[in-house]
Amino acid sequence: MPKISDHASSLQEAVSVRYNNAVYDIKRSGKDVIVLSLGEAFFDLPPVSLEGLPHPEGLHYSHSRGVPELRERVSRYYHEQYGVSVDPETEILFTAGSKAAIYFSMMAVLNPGDEVLIPEPMWVSYPEQARLCFAKPVSIPYPNKVGDFEHFLTDRTRLLVINNPNNPTGYVYSKRELQYLSDMARANDIYLLSDEAYSDFLVDRSFVSAGCLDEAKSHTIICNSISKNLGISGWRIGYAIAGAEFIRQLLKINQHVITCPATNLQQYLVRNFDSLIQTTTPQITDVVNKRSVVADYLQKQGLEAVSGSAGFYLFVSILPSALDSETFSMRLLNERQVCVVPGFGYGPSCDKFVRLSVGSEPLDRIYRGIDAIKSLIAETRHA
């Protein structure tokens, strides 16, 4: 077999995806697994029908910025919900999921050897995406606060990436914190990339977008996910919002890598966007409230989770277990048939945590999974 590149060989698998693939394999064998690892909420949505969509247009390429009507509707949504004005012709681009939007944005910003600041706990793909750009990810260890971030800046820093609300903790940046980061980006001539894929997952709808602090979009990139917020993660539809010149550069990358997102899916969203929002909004409230109920149960069981209030994840400490998070998670899966995501995937400072999702299992099974976590901690605690 010809040699694989050193660059590809050096990359790590996405740890959350690796564990979910293990779940799919176990389930295929007929075994039951309590799945607390999936990065999605299972909503009750109407059956999908492509009947009545433009035909045969849906079978062919769309504009590589995205279907114009979808750009218009989502631009209006960002303005109505978050007060961020977006020009649908020049300041938004649709691609195959927010993951691609983030990676393409890194490609548009970074040169080889540049540095990307990433506060921990961080979403698992940020550092590997930076490495794919031949850049250097620089972790800001947990529990550093926003005011500490500037201490990690160097003359090679080109980008700061935040996840707001945060996956895996559910932490939501305040307007004051975002203003601080926006000012820091402007003062140091770097980009602030705000991954806002869980923007709708706040019960009180108090989310503040980074775009509110940079009306000109001179140093801010927003990436978001239709598929995550609407519970259709398998559709892989996401987008980037930024200044017109930045989007123009992003457009070239999008054209050369995917051309455009699936046209029929975009057209379906144009026709059904409002009804999907109406359907999912109360279910989002339910799953965030469910997160609070599970957080209370964790506390009653004597287990600690990192502070957060949004989304459908909890980042749970496995102390005083002597195991690292990978060994702990593998034993939990193999011995107790409970799947969580090990904390090391969210940064080296997070190796004594596991991520628990409440989006895909009923409460009784979640409680059983938590009981298994507690039992394994007790079994493996330091002597």
Coordinates of C-alpha atoms in Angstrom, one line a residue:
M1 CA 0.0 0.0 0.0
P2 CA 1.4 3.4 -0.9
K3 CA 2.4 5.6 2.0
I4 CA -0.3 7.8 3.7
S5 CA 0.6 11.4 4.3
D6 CA 2.2 12.2 7.7
H7 CA -0.4 15.0 8.0
A8 CA -3.4 12.7 7.7
S9 CA -1.8 10.1 9.9
S10 CA -1.2 12.6 12.7
L11 CA -4.9 13.5 13.0
Q12 CA -7.1 12.2 15.7
E13 CA -10.5 10.7 15.2
A14 CA -13.4 12.8 16.5
V15 CA -13.9 11.1 19.8
S16 CA -17.6 11.7 20.0
V17 CA -18.2 10.2 16.6
R18 CA -16.0 7.3 17.4
Y19 CA -18.0 6.4 20.4
N20 CA -21.3 6.8 18.5
N21 CA -20.0 4.5 15.8
A22 CA -19.3 1.9 18.5
V23 CA -22.9 2.3 19.7
Y24 CA -24.2 1.7 16.1
D25 CA -22.1 -1.4 15.9
I26 CA -23.3 -2.8 19.2
K27 CA -26.9 -2.1 18.4
R28 CA -26.5 -3.8 15.1
S29 CA -25.6 -6.9 17.0
G30 CA -28.9 -6.8 18.9
K31 CA -27.6 -5.5 22.2
D32 CA -29.2 -2.7 24.2
V33 CA -27.1 0.4 25.0
I34 CA -28.1 3.4 27.0
V35 CA -26.9 6.2 24.7
L36 CA -25.8 9.3 26.5
S37 CA -23.2 10.2 23.8
L38 CA -25.2 11.4 20.8
G39 CA -24.8 15.1 20.0
E40 CA -28.3 15.7 18.9
A41 CA -31.8 16.0 20.3
F42 CA -34.5 13.6 19.0
F43 CA -37.5 15.8 18.2
D44 CA -41.0 14.6 17.0
L45 CA -41.0 16.0 13.5
P46 CA -43.5 15.5 10.7
P47 CA -42.6 13.0 7.9
V48 CA -40.5 14.6 5.2
S49 CA -42.1 15.0 1.8
L50 CA -40.5 16.5 -1.3
E51 CA -43.8 16.7 -3.0
G52 CA -44.5 20.1 -4.4
L53 CA -40.9 21.3 -4.4
P54 CA -39.5 22.8 -7.5
H55 CA -38.9 20.1 -10.1
P56 CA -36.5 19.3 -11.8
E57 CA -34.6 22.2 -10.2
G58 CA -34.2 20.2 -7.0
L59 CA -32.2 17.5 -8.8
H60 CA -29.5 19.9 -9.8
Y61 CA -27.0 22.4 -8.3
S62 CA -28.1 25.4 -6.5
H63 CA -26.3 28.7 -6.1
S64 CA -23.1 27.9 -4.2
R65 CA -23.9 30.6 -1.6
G66 CA -27.1 28.6 -1.0
V67 CA -30.7 28.9 -2.4
P68 CA -31.5 32.7 -2.3
E69 CA -34.8 32.3 -0.5
L70 CA -33.1 30.3 2.2
R71 CA -30.4 32.9 2.6
E72 CA -33.1 35.6 2.9
R73 CA -35.2 33.6 5.5
V74 CA -32.2 32.8 7.7
S75 CA -30.8 36.3 7.5
R76 CA -34.2 37.6 8.6
Y77 CA -34.3 35.1 11.4
Y78 CA -30.9 36.2 12.7
H79 CA -32.1 39.8 12.7
E80 CA -35.5 39.0 14.3
Q81 CA -34.0 36.7 17.0
Y82 CA -30.6 38.2 17.8
G83 CA -30.6 41.7 16.3
V84 CA -27.8 40.9 13.8
S85 CA -28.4 42.5 10.4
V86 CA -27.3 40.2 7.6
D87 CA -27.2 41.0 3.9
P88 CA -28.5 37.8 2.3
E89 CA -26.7 38.6 -1.0
T90 CA -23.2 39.1 0.4
E91 CA -22.9 38.2 4.1
I92 CA -24.2 34.6 4.5
L93 CA -23.2 31.3 2.9
F94 CA -24.7 27.8 3.2
T95 CA -22.6 24.7 3.2
A96 CA -22.8 21.0 4.3
G97 CA -23.2 21.5 8.1
S98 CA -21.7 24.0 10.5
K99 CA -18.7 21.7 10.8
A100 CA -17.8 22.5 7.2
A101 CA -18.5 26.2 7.8
I102 CA -16.0 26.3 10.7
Y103 CA -13.3 24.4 8.8
F104 CA -13.7 26.5 5.6
S105 CA -13.6 29.6 7.7
M106 CA -10.3 28.4 9.2
M107 CA -9.0 27.8 5.7
A108 CA -9.9 31.3 4.8
V109 CA -8.0 32.8 7.8
L110 CA -5.0 30.7 8.5
N111 CA -1.6 30.3 7.0
P112 CA 0.8 27.4 7.9
G113 CA 2.2 28.0 11.3
D114 CA -0.5 30.4 12.5
E115 CA -2.0 29.9 15.9
V116 CA -5.7 29.3 16.9
L117 CA -6.7 30.0 20.4
I118 CA -9.3 27.5 21.7
P119 CA -10.6 27.6 25.3
E120 CA -11.3 24.3 27.0
P121 CA -13.7 22.5 27.2
M122 CA -13.7 22.8 23.4
W123 CA -15.7 21.0 20.8
V124 CA -13.7 18.0 19.6
S125 CA -13.1 19.0 16.0
Y126 CA -11.6 22.5 16.5
P127 CA -8.0 21.5 17.1
E128 CA -8.0 18.9 14.3
Q129 CA -9.5 21.4 11.9
A130 CA -6.8 23.8 12.7
R131 CA -4.2 21.1 12.1
L132 CA -5.8 20.4 8.7
C133 CA -5.0 24.0 7.9
F134 CA -1.4 23.4 8.9
A135 CA -1.9 25.8 11.8
K136 CA -1.2 25.3 15.5
P137 CA -4.1 24.9 18.0
V138 CA -3.4 26.6 21.3
S139 CA -5.6 25.4 24.1
I140 CA -6.6 27.6 27.0
P141 CA -6.9 25.2 29.8
Y142 CA -10.1 24.9 31.9
P143 CA -11.0 26.7 34.2
N144 CA -9.4 29.9 32.8
K145 CA -11.9 32.7 32.5
V146 CA -12.5 35.1 29.6
G147 CA -10.3 37.8 31.2
D148 CA -7.4 35.3 31.0
F149 CA -7.6 34.6 27.3
E150 CA -5.3 37.5 26.3
H151 CA -2.4 36.0 28.2
F152 CA -2.3 33.2 25.5
L153 CA -2.0 35.6 22.6
T154 CA 1.2 35.6 20.6
D155 CA 2.3 37.3 17.4
R156 CA 1.3 34.2 15.5
T157 CA -2.4 34.3 16.8
R158 CA -4.8 34.8 13.9
L159 CA -8.1 33.3 15.3
L160 CA -10.0 32.8 18.6
V161 CA -12.7 30.2 18.5
I162 CA -15.5 30.1 21.0
N163 CA -18.5 27.8 21.2
N164 CA -21.6 29.7 22.5
P165 CA -23.5 28.0 24.1
N166 CA -20.7 25.6 24.9
N167 CA -20.6 22.0 23.9
P168 CA -20.1 20.1 26.3
T169 CA -20.9 22.3 29.4
G170 CA -23.9 24.4 28.3
Y171 CA -22.2 27.6 29.4
V172 CA -23.5 30.7 27.8
Y173 CA -21.2 33.8 27.3
S174 CA -22.7 37.0 28.7
K175 CA -22.8 40.2 26.6
R176 CA -20.1 41.6 28.7
E177 CA -17.8 38.7 28.1
L178 CA -18.5 38.8 24.3
Q179 CA -17.8 42.6 24.3
Y180 CA -14.5 41.9 26.0
L181 CA -13.6 39.2 23.4
S182 CA -14.8 41.4 20.5
D183 CA -12.6 44.3 21.7
M184 CA -9.6 41.9 22.2
A185 CA -10.0 40.6 18.6
R186 CA -10.2 44.1 17.2
A187 CA -7.3 45.4 19.2
N188 CA -5.1 42.4 18.2
D189 CA -6.2 42.3 14.6
I190 CA -7.5 38.7 14.8
Y191 CA -10.8 37.1 14.0
L192 CA -13.3 35.9 16.6
L193 CA -15.1 32.8 15.3
S194 CA -18.3 32.2 17.3
D195 CA -19.8 28.7 16.8
E196 CA -23.4 29.3 17.7
A197 CA -24.8 25.9 16.8
Y198 CA -26.9 25.7 20.0
S199 CA -28.1 29.3 19.9
D200 CA -31.8 28.3 20.2
F201 CA -31.2 26.0 23.2
L202 CA -31.9 28.6 25.9
V203 CA -35.2 28.4 27.7
D204 CA -35.4 32.2 28.2
R205 CA -34.3 32.9 24.6
S206 CA -31.7 35.3 26.1
F207 CA -28.9 34.3 23.7
V208 CA -26.5 37.1 22.6
S209 CA -24.8 36.6 19.3
A210 CA -21.2 37.8 18.8
G211 CA -22.5 39.6 15.7
C212 CA -24.3 42.1 18.0
L213 CA -20.9 43.4 19.1
D214 CA -19.5 43.9 15.6
E215 CA -22.1 45.4 13.3
A216 CA -19.6 45.9 10.5
K217 CA -18.5 42.2 10.8
S218 CA -14.9 43.4 10.4
H219 CA -13.4 40.8 12.7
T220 CA -16.3 38.4 13.5
I221 CA -17.3 35.1 11.9
I222 CA -20.5 33.4 13.0
C223 CA -21.1 29.7 12.2
N224 CA -24.4 28.1 12.9
S225 CA -26.4 25.0 12.1
I226 CA -29.9 24.6 10.8
S227 CA -29.7 20.9 11.2
K228 CA -28.8 21.1 14.9
N229 CA -31.3 23.7 16.0
L230 CA -34.2 22.0 14.0
G231 CA -33.3 18.4 15.0
I232 CA -32.4 17.3 11.5
S233 CA -28.6 16.8 12.1
G234 CA -28.5 14.1 9.4
W235 CA -29.3 16.7 6.7
R236 CA -25.9 18.5 7.2
I237 CA -27.0 22.1 6.5
G238 CA -25.1 24.9 8.2
Y239 CA -24.0 28.4 7.4
A240 CA -21.5 31.2 8.0
I241 CA -22.2 34.9 8.5
A242 CA -19.4 37.4 8.1
G243 CA -18.4 40.5 6.2
A244 CA -18.9 40.5 2.4
E245 CA -15.2 40.1 1.5
F246 CA -14.7 37.2 3.9
I247 CA -17.8 35.4 2.5
R248 CA -16.4 36.0 -1.0
Q249 CA -13.3 34.1 0.0
L250 CA -15.3 31.4 1.7
L251 CA -17.4 31.0 -1.5
K252 CA -14.3 29.9 -3.4
I253 CA -13.6 27.2 -0.9
N254 CA -17.2 26.1 -0.8
Q255 CA -17.3 25.8 -4.6
H256 CA -14.1 23.7 -4.8
V257 CA -15.0 21.3 -1.9
I258 CA -18.8 20.8 -2.0
T259 CA -20.2 23.1 -4.8
C260 CA -23.4 23.6 -2.7
P261 CA -25.5 21.9 -0.1
A262 CA -28.2 19.4 -1.3
T263 CA -30.6 21.5 -3.3
N264 CA -33.8 19.6 -2.5
L265 CA -33.1 19.9 1.3
Q266 CA -32.6 23.6 1.0
Q267 CA -35.8 24.0 -0.9
Y268 CA -37.7 22.0 1.7
L269 CA -36.3 24.3 4.4
V270 CA -37.4 27.4 2.4
R271 CA -41.0 26.0 2.3
N272 CA -41.1 24.6 5.9
F273 CA -38.7 26.8 7.9
D274 CA -41.5 28.6 9.9
S275 CA -43.5 25.4 10.6
L276 CA -40.3 23.6 11.7
I277 CA -39.5 26.5 14.1
Q278 CA -43.0 26.3 15.5
T279 CA -42.7 22.5 16.0
T280 CA -39.2 22.5 17.5
T281 CA -39.4 25.5 19.8
P282 CA -41.5 23.9 22.5
Q283 CA -39.5 20.7 22.2
I284 CA -36.3 22.7 22.7
T285 CA -37.8 24.1 25.9
D286 CA -38.6 20.5 27.0
V287 CA -35.1 19.2 26.4
V288 CA -33.4 22.1 28.2
N289 CA -35.8 21.7 31.1
K290 CA -35.0 18.0 31.0
R291 CA -31.3 18.9 31.3
S292 CA -32.1 20.8 34.5
V293 CA -34.0 17.8 35.9
V294 CA -31.0 15.6 35.1
A295 CA -28.6 18.1 36.7
D296 CA -30.7 17.9 39.9
Y297 CA -30.5 14.1 39.8
L298 CA -26.7 14.3 39.4
Q299 CA -26.4 16.5 42.4
K300 CA -28.6 14.2 44.5
Q301 CA -26.3 11.4 43.6
G302 CA -23.3 13.4 44.7
L303 CA -21.9 13.9 41.2
E304 CA -20.6 17.3 40.1
A305 CA -21.1 18.9 36.7
V306 CA -19.6 22.0 35.2
S307 CA -21.9 25.0 35.5
G308 CA -24.1 25.7 32.5
S309 CA -27.7 26.3 31.6
A310 CA -28.2 25.7 27.9
G311 CA -28.3 22.9 25.4
F312 CA -28.7 19.2 26.2
Y313 CA -25.3 18.2 27.6
L314 CA -23.8 17.9 31.0
F315 CA -20.1 17.7 31.6
V316 CA -19.8 15.4 34.6
S317 CA -16.7 14.9 36.9
I318 CA -15.6 11.3 37.4
L319 CA -13.4 12.2 40.4
P320 CA -12.4 10.5 42.7
S321 CA -12.0 7.7 40.1
A322 CA -8.4 6.8 39.4
L323 CA -9.2 6.1 35.7
D324 CA -8.6 8.5 32.9
S325 CA -11.7 9.5 30.9
E326 CA -11.0 7.2 28.0
T327 CA -10.5 4.1 30.2
F328 CA -13.6 5.0 32.3
S329 CA -15.8 5.5 29.2
M330 CA -14.7 2.3 27.6
R331 CA -15.3 0.3 30.8
L332 CA -18.7 2.0 31.2
L333 CA -19.7 1.0 27.7
N334 CA -18.3 -2.6 27.7
E335 CA -19.2 -3.5 31.3
R336 CA -22.4 -1.5 31.9
Q337 CA -23.7 -0.9 28.4
V338 CA -23.8 2.9 28.9
C339 CA -22.2 5.2 26.4
V340 CA -20.8 8.7 27.2
V341 CA -18.0 10.7 25.6
P342 CA -14.7 10.9 27.4
G343 CA -13.6 14.3 28.5
F344 CA -10.1 14.2 27.1
G345 CA -11.6 14.8 23.6
Y346 CA -12.6 18.3 24.9
G347 CA -9.0 19.2 25.9
P348 CA -6.2 17.8 28.1
S349 CA -7.5 19.8 31.1
C350 CA -10.8 17.9 30.9
D351 CA -9.6 14.3 31.3
K352 CA -11.5 13.8 34.6
F353 CA -14.9 14.5 33.0
V354 CA -17.3 12.8 30.7
R355 CA -20.0 14.3 28.5
L356 CA -23.5 13.2 29.1
S357 CA -26.3 14.0 26.6
V358 CA -30.0 14.0 27.5
G359 CA -31.3 14.4 24.0
S360 CA -31.9 10.8 22.9
E361 CA -33.0 8.8 25.9
P362 CA -36.0 9.0 28.3
L363 CA -35.4 10.0 31.9
D364 CA -35.6 6.5 33.4
R365 CA -32.8 5.3 31.2
I366 CA -30.7 8.4 31.8
Y367 CA -31.0 7.8 35.5
R368 CA -29.9 4.2 35.0
G369 CA -26.9 5.5 33.1
I370 CA -26.0 8.0 35.9
D371 CA -26.3 5.2 38.4
A372 CA -23.9 3.2 36.4
I373 CA -21.5 6.2 36.3
K374 CA -21.7 6.6 40.0
S375 CA -21.1 2.8 40.5
L376 CA -18.0 2.8 38.3
I377 CA -16.6 5.8 40.1
A378 CA -17.0 4.1 43.4
E379 CA -15.5 0.9 42.0
T380 CA -12.4 2.7 40.7
R381 CA -11.7 5.4 43.2
H382 CA -8.2 6.1 44.4
A383 CA -7.1 3.8 47.2

